[in-house]
PDB file of C-alpha atoms in Angstrom:
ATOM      1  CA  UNK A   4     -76.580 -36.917 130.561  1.00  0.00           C
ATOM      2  CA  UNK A   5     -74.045 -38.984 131.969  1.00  0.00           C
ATOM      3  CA  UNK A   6     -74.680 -39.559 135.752  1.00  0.00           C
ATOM      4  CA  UNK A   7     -71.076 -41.336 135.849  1.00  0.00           C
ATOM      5  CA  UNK A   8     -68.028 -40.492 134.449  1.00  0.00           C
ATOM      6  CA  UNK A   9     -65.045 -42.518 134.080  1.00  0.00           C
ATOM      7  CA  UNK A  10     -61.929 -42.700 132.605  1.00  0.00           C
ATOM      8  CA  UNK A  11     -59.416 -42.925 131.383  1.00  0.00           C
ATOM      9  CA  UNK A  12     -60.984 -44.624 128.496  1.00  0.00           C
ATOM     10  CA  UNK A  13     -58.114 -47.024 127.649  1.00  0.00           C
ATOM     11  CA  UNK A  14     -54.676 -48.005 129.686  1.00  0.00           C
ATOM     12  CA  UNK A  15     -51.558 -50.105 129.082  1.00  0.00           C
ATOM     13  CA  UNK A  16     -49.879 -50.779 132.155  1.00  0.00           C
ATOM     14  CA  UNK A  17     -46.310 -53.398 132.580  1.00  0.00           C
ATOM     15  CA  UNK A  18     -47.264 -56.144 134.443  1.00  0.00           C
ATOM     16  CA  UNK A  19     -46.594 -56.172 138.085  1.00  0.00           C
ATOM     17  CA  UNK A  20     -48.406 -52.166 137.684  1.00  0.00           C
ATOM     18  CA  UNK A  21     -50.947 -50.537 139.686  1.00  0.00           C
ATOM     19  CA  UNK A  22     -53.339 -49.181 137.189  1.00  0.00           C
ATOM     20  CA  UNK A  23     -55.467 -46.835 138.432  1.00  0.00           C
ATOM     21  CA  UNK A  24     -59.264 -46.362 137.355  1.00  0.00           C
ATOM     22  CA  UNK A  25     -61.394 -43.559 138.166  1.00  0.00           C
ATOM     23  CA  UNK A  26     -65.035 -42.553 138.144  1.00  0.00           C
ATOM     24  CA  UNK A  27     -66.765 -39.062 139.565  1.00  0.00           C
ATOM     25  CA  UNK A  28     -71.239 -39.499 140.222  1.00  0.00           C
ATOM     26  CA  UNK A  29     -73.075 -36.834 140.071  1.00  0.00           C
ATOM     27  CA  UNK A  30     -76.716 -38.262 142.138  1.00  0.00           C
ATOM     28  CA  UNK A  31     -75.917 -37.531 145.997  1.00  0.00           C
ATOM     29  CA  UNK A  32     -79.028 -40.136 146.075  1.00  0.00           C
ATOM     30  CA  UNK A  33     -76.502 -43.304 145.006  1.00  0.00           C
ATOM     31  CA  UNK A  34     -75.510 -45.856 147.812  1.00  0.00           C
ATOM     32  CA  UNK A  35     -73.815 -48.384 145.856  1.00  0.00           C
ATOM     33  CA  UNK A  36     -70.738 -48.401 143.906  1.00  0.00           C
ATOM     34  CA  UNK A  37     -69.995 -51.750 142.126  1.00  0.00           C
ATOM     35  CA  UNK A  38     -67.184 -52.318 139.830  1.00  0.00           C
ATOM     36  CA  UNK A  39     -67.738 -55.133 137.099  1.00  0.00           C
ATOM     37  CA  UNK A  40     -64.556 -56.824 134.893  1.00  0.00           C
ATOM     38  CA  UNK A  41     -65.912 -58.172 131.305  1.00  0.00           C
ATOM     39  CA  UNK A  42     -63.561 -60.538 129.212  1.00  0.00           C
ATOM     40  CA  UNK A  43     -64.308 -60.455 125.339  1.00  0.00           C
ATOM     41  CA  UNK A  44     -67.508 -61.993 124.267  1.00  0.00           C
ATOM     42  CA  UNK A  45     -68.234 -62.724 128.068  1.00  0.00           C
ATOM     43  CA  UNK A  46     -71.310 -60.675 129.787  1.00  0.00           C
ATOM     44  CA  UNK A  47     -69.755 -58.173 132.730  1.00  0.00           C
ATOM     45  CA  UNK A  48     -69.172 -59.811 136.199  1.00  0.00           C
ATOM     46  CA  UNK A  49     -69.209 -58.227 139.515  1.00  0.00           C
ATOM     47  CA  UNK A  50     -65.535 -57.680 140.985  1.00  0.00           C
ATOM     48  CA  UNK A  51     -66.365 -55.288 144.336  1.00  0.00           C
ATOM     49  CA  UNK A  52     -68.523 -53.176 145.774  1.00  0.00           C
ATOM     50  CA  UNK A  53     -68.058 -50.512 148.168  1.00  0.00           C
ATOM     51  CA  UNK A  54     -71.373 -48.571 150.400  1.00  0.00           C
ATOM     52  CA  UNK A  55     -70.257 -44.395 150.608  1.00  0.00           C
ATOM     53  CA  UNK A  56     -70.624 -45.222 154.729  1.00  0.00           C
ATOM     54  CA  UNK A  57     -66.596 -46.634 153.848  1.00  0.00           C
ATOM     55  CA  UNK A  58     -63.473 -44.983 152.437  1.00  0.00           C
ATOM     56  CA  UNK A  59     -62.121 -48.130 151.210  1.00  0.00           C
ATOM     57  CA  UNK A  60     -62.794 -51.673 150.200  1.00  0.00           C
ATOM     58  CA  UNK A  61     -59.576 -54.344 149.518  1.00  0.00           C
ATOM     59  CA  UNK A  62     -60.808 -57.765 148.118  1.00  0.00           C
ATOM     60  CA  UNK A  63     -57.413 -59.619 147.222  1.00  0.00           C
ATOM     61  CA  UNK A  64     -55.792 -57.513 144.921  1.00  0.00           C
ATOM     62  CA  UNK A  65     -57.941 -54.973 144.031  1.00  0.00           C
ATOM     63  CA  UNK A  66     -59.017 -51.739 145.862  1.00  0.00           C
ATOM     64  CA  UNK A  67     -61.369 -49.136 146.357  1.00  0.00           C
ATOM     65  CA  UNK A  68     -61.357 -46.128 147.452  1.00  0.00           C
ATOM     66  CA  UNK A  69     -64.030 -43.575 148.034  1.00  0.00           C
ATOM     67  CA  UNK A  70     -64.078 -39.707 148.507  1.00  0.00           C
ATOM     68  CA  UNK A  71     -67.665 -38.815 149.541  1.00  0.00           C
ATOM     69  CA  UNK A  72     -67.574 -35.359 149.469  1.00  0.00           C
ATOM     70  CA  UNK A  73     -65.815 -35.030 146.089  1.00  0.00           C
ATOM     71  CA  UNK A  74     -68.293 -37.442 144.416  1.00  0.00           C
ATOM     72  CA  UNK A  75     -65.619 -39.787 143.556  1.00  0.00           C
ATOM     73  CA  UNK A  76     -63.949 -43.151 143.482  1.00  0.00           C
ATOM     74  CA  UNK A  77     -61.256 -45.280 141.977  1.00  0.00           C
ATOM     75  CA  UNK A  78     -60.174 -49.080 141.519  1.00  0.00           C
ATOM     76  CA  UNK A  79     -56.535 -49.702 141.551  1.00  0.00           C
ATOM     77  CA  UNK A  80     -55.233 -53.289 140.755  1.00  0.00           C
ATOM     78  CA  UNK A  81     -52.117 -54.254 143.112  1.00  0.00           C
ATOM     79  CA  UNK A  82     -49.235 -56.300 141.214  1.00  0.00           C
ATOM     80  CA  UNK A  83     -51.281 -56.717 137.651  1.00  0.00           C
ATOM     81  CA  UNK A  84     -51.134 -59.782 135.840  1.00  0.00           C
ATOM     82  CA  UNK A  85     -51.594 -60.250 132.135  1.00  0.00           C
ATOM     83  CA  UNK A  86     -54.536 -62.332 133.379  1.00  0.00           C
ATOM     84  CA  UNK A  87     -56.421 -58.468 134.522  1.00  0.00           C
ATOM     85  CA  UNK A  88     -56.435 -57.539 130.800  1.00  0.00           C
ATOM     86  CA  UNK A  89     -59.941 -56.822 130.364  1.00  0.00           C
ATOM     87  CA  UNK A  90     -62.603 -54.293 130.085  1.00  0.00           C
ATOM     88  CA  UNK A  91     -63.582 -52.637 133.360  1.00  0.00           C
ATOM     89  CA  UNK A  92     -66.954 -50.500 134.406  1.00  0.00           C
ATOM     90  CA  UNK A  93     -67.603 -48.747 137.918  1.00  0.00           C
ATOM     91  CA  UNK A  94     -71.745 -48.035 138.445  1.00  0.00           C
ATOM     92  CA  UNK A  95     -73.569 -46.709 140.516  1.00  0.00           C
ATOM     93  CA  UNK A  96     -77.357 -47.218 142.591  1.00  0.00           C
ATOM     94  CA  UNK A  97     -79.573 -46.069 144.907  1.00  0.00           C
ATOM     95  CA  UNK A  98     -81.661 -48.048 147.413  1.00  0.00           C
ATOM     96  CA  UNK A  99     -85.265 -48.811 145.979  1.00  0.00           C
ATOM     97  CA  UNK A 100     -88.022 -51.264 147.078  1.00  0.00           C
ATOM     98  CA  UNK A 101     -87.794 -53.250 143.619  1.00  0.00           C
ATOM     99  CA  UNK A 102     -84.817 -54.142 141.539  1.00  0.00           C
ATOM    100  CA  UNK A 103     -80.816 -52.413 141.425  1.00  0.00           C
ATOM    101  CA  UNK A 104     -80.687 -50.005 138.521  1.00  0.00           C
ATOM    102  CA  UNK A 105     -77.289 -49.770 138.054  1.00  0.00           C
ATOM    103  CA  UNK A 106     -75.804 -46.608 136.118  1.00  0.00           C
ATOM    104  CA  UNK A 107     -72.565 -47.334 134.303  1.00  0.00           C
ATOM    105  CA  UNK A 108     -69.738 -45.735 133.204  1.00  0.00           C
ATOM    106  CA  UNK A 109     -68.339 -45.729 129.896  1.00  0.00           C
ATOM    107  CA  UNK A 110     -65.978 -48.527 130.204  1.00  0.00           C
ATOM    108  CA  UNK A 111     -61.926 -48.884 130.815  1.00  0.00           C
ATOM    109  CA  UNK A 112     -59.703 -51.132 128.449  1.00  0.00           C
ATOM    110  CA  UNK A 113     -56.907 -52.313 129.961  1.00  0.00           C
ATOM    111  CA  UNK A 114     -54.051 -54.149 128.799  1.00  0.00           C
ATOM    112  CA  UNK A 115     -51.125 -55.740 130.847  1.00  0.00           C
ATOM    113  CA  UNK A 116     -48.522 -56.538 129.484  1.00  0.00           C
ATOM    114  CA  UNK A 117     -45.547 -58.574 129.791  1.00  0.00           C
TER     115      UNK A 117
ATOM    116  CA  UNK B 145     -74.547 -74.088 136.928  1.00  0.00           C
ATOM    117  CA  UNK B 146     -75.901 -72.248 133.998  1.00  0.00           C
ATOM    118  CA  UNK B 147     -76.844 -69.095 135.445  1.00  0.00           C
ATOM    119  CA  UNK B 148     -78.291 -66.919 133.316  1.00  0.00           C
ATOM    120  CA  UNK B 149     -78.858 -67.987 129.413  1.00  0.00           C
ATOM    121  CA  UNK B 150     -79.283 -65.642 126.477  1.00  0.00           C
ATOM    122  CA  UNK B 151     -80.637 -66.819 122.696  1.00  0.00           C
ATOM    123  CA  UNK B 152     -79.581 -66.509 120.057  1.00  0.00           C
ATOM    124  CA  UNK B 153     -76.160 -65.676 120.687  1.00  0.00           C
ATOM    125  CA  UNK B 154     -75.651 -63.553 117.373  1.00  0.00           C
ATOM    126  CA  UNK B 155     -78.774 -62.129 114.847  1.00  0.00           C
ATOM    127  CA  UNK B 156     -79.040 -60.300 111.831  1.00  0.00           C
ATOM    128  CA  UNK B 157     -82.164 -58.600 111.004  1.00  0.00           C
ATOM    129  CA  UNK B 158     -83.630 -56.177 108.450  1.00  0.00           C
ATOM    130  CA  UNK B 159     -84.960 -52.919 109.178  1.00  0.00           C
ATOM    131  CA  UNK B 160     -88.833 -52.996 109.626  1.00  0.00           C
ATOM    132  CA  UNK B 161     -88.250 -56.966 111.023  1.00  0.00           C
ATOM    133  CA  UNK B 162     -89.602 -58.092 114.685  1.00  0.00           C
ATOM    134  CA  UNK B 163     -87.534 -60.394 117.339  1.00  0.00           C
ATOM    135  CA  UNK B 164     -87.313 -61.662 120.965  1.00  0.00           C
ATOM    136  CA  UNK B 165     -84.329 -61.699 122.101  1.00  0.00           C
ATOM    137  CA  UNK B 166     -84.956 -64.617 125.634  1.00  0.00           C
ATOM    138  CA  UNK B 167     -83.022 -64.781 128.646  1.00  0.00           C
ATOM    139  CA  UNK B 168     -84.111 -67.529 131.235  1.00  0.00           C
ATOM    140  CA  UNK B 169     -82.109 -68.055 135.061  1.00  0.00           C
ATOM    141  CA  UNK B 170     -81.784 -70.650 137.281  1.00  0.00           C
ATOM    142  CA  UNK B 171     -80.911 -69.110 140.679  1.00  0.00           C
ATOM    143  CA  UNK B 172     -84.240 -68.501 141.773  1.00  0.00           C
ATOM    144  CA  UNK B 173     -83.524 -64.619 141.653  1.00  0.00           C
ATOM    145  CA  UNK B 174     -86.868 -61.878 141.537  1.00  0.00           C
ATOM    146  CA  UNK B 175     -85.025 -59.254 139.604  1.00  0.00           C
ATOM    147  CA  UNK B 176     -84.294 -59.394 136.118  1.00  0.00           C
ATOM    148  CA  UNK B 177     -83.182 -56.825 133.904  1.00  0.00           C
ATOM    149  CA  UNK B 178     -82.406 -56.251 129.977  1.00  0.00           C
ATOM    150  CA  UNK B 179     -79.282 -53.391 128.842  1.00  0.00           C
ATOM    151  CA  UNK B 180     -77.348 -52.898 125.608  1.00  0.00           C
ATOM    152  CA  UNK B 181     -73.977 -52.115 125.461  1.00  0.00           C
ATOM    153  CA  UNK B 182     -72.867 -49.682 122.535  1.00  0.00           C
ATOM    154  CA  UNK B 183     -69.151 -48.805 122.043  1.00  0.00           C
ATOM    155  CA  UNK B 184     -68.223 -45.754 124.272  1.00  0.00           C
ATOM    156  CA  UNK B 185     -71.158 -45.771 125.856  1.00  0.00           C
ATOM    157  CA  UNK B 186     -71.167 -48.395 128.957  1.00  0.00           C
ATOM    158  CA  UNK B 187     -74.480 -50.260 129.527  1.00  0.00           C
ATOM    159  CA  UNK B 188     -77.983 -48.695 129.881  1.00  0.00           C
ATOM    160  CA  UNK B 189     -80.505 -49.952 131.131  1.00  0.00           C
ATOM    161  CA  UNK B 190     -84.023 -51.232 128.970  1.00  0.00           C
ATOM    162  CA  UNK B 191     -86.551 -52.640 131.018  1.00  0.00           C
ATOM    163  CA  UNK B 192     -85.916 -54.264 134.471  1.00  0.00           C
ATOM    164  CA  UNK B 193     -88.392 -56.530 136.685  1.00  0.00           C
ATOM    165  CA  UNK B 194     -88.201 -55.905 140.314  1.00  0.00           C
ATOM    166  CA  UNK B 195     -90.628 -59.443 140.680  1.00  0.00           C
ATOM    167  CA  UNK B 196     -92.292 -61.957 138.577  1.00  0.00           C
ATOM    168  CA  UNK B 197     -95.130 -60.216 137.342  1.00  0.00           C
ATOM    169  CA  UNK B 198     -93.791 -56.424 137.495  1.00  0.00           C
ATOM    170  CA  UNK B 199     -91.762 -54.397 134.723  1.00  0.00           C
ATOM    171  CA  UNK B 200     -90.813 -50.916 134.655  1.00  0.00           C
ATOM    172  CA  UNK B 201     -88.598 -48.511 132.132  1.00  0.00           C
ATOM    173  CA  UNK B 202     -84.788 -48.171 131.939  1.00  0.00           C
ATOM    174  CA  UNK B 203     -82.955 -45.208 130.863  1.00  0.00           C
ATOM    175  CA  UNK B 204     -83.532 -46.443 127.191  1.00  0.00           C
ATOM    176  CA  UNK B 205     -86.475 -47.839 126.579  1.00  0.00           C
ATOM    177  CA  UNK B 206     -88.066 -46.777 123.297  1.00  0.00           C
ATOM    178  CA  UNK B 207     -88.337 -49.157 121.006  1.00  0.00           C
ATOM    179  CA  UNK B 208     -88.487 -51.857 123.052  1.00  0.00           C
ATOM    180  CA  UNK B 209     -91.014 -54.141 125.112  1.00  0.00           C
ATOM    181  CA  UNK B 210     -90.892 -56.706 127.735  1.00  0.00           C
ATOM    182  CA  UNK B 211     -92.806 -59.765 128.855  1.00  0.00           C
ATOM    183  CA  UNK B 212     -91.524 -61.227 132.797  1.00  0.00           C
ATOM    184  CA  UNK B 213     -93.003 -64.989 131.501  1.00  0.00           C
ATOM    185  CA  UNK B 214     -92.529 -66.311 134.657  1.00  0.00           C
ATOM    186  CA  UNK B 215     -89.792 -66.201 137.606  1.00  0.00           C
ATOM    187  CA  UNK B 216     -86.691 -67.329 135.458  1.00  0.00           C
ATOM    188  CA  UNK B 217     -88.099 -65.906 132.045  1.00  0.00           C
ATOM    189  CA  UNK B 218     -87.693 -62.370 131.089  1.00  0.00           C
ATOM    190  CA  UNK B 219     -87.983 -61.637 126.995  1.00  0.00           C
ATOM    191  CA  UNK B 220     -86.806 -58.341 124.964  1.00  0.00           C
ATOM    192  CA  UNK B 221     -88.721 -57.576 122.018  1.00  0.00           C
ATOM    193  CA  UNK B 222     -88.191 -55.149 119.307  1.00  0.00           C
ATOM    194  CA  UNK B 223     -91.266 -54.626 117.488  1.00  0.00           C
ATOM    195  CA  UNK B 224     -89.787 -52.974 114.227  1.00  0.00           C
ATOM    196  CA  UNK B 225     -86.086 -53.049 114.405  1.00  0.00           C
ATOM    197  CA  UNK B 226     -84.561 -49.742 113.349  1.00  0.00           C
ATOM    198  CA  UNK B 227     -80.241 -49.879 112.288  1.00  0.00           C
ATOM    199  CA  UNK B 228     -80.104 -47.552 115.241  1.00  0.00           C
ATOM    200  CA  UNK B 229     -80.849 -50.707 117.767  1.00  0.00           C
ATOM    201  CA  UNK B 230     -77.094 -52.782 116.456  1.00  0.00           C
ATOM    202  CA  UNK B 231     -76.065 -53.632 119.871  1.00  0.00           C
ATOM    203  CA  UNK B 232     -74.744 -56.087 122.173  1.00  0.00           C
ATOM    204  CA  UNK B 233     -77.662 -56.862 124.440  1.00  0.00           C
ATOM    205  CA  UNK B 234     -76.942 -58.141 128.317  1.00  0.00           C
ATOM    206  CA  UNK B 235     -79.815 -59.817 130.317  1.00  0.00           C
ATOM    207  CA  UNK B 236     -78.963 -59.996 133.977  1.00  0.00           C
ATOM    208  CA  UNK B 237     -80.958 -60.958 137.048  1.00  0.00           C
ATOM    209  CA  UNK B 238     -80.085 -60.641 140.831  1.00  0.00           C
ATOM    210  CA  UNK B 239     -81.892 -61.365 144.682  1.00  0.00           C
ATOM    211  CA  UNK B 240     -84.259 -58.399 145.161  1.00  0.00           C
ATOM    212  CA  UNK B 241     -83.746 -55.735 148.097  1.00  0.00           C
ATOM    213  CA  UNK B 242     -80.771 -54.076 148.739  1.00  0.00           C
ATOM    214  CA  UNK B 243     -77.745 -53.497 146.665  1.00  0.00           C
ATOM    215  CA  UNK B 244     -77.314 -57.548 145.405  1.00  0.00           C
ATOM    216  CA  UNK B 245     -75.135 -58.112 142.464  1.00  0.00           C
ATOM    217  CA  UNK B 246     -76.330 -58.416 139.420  1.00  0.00           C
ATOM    218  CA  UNK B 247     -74.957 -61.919 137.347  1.00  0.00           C
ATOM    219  CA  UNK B 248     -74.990 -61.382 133.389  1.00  0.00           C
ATOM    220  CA  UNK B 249     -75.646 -63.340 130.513  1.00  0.00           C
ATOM    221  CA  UNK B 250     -73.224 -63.405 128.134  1.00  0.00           C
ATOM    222  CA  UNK B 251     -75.101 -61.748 125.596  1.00  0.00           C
ATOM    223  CA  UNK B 252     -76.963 -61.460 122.213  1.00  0.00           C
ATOM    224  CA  UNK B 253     -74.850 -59.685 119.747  1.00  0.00           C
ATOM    225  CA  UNK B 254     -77.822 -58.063 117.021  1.00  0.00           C
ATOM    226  CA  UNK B 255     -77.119 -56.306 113.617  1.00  0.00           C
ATOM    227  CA  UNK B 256     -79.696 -54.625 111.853  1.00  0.00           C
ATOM    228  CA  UNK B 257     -79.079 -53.648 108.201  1.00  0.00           C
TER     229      UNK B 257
END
């Protein structure tokens, strides 16, 4: 069962684009959406984060935005650079007294180019 | 800063064989946590450790066991490696409380024939 969904699986965008990524949760009991960029042979590494209290989160050029009540919510990379080509996962938490179990998505590939 | 440190950083194995994959971190985080990433299929969570001392099931645990060692050690062990565990395995660790980012390894890449 796959708590969250994402897609689209793979996207070429010119650079200077605005890809858009998106992801849909089903647990109403998640309070943390993190998105994480991982470079080839390189371990996943947090980008932004957004709290469901918020409808959008900017952090230089990339952007969240979050649609509560449809379970949903998207990165979009302003002006992309070759440099963005990389593989990109949303997740998903809830609160707990121990450690963040983060649920991923499946993964995004995308690839800038010139 | 090394953060967090996987080894090895590629294995091959045969079926039936037994391994520890080791992760180790030096920023003095409580949380660790052991996933495998599989093509199509994101990152699931193992085994995590909310605190030295303290270890509790992923999504996928089966197969697998854990030992916390200490604060900055957290090991992965597969008892009797089955061609179904090929994976690329992330150990990450983070602060504990609240929703702190988790900082990744850069992995053990682990074929079983």
């Amino acid at each position: 069962q796959q708590q969250v969904k994402q897609s689209p699986q793979s996207l070429i965008v010119q650079k200077g684009g605005i890809p858009i990524i998106n992801c849909a949760y089903e647990n109403t009991a998640f309070d943390y959406f993190p998105w994480y960029q991982q470079f080839p042979g390189k371990g996943p590494a947090l980008l932004i984060a957004i709290r469901p209290d918020v409808s959008e989160k900017k952090e230089g050029r990339f952007t969240i935005s979050f649609n509560k009540s449809a379970k949903q919510f998207s990165l979009h990379i302003m002006d992309s650079q070759p440099g963005d080509s990389a593989t990109y996962f949303c997740a998903a938490s809830k609160l707990t007294g121990g450690g963040n179990k983060l649920t991923f998505g499946t993964g995004t590939q995308l690839k800038v180019e010139l | 800063n090394a953060g967090v440190t996987q080894t090895p950083k590629f294995q091959v194995l045969k079926t039936g064989q037994s391994m520890t994959l080791q992760c180790a971190q030096d920023m003095n985080h409580n949380s660790m946590y052991w996933y495998r990433q599989d093509p199509g299929m994101g990152l699931r969570l193992i085994y995590y450790s909310a605190s030295e001392g303290t270890t509790d099931k992923g999504e996928v645990p089966n197969g697998y066991n854990v030992s916390r060692l200490n604060k900055r050690e957290f090991s992965l062990r597969l008892e009797s490696a089955a061609p179904s565990q090929t994976s690329v395995y992330f150990c990450a660790s983070s602060v504990t409380g609240g929703n702190q980012p988790q900082h990744f390894g850069d992995g053990t890449r682990l074929s079983i024939l």
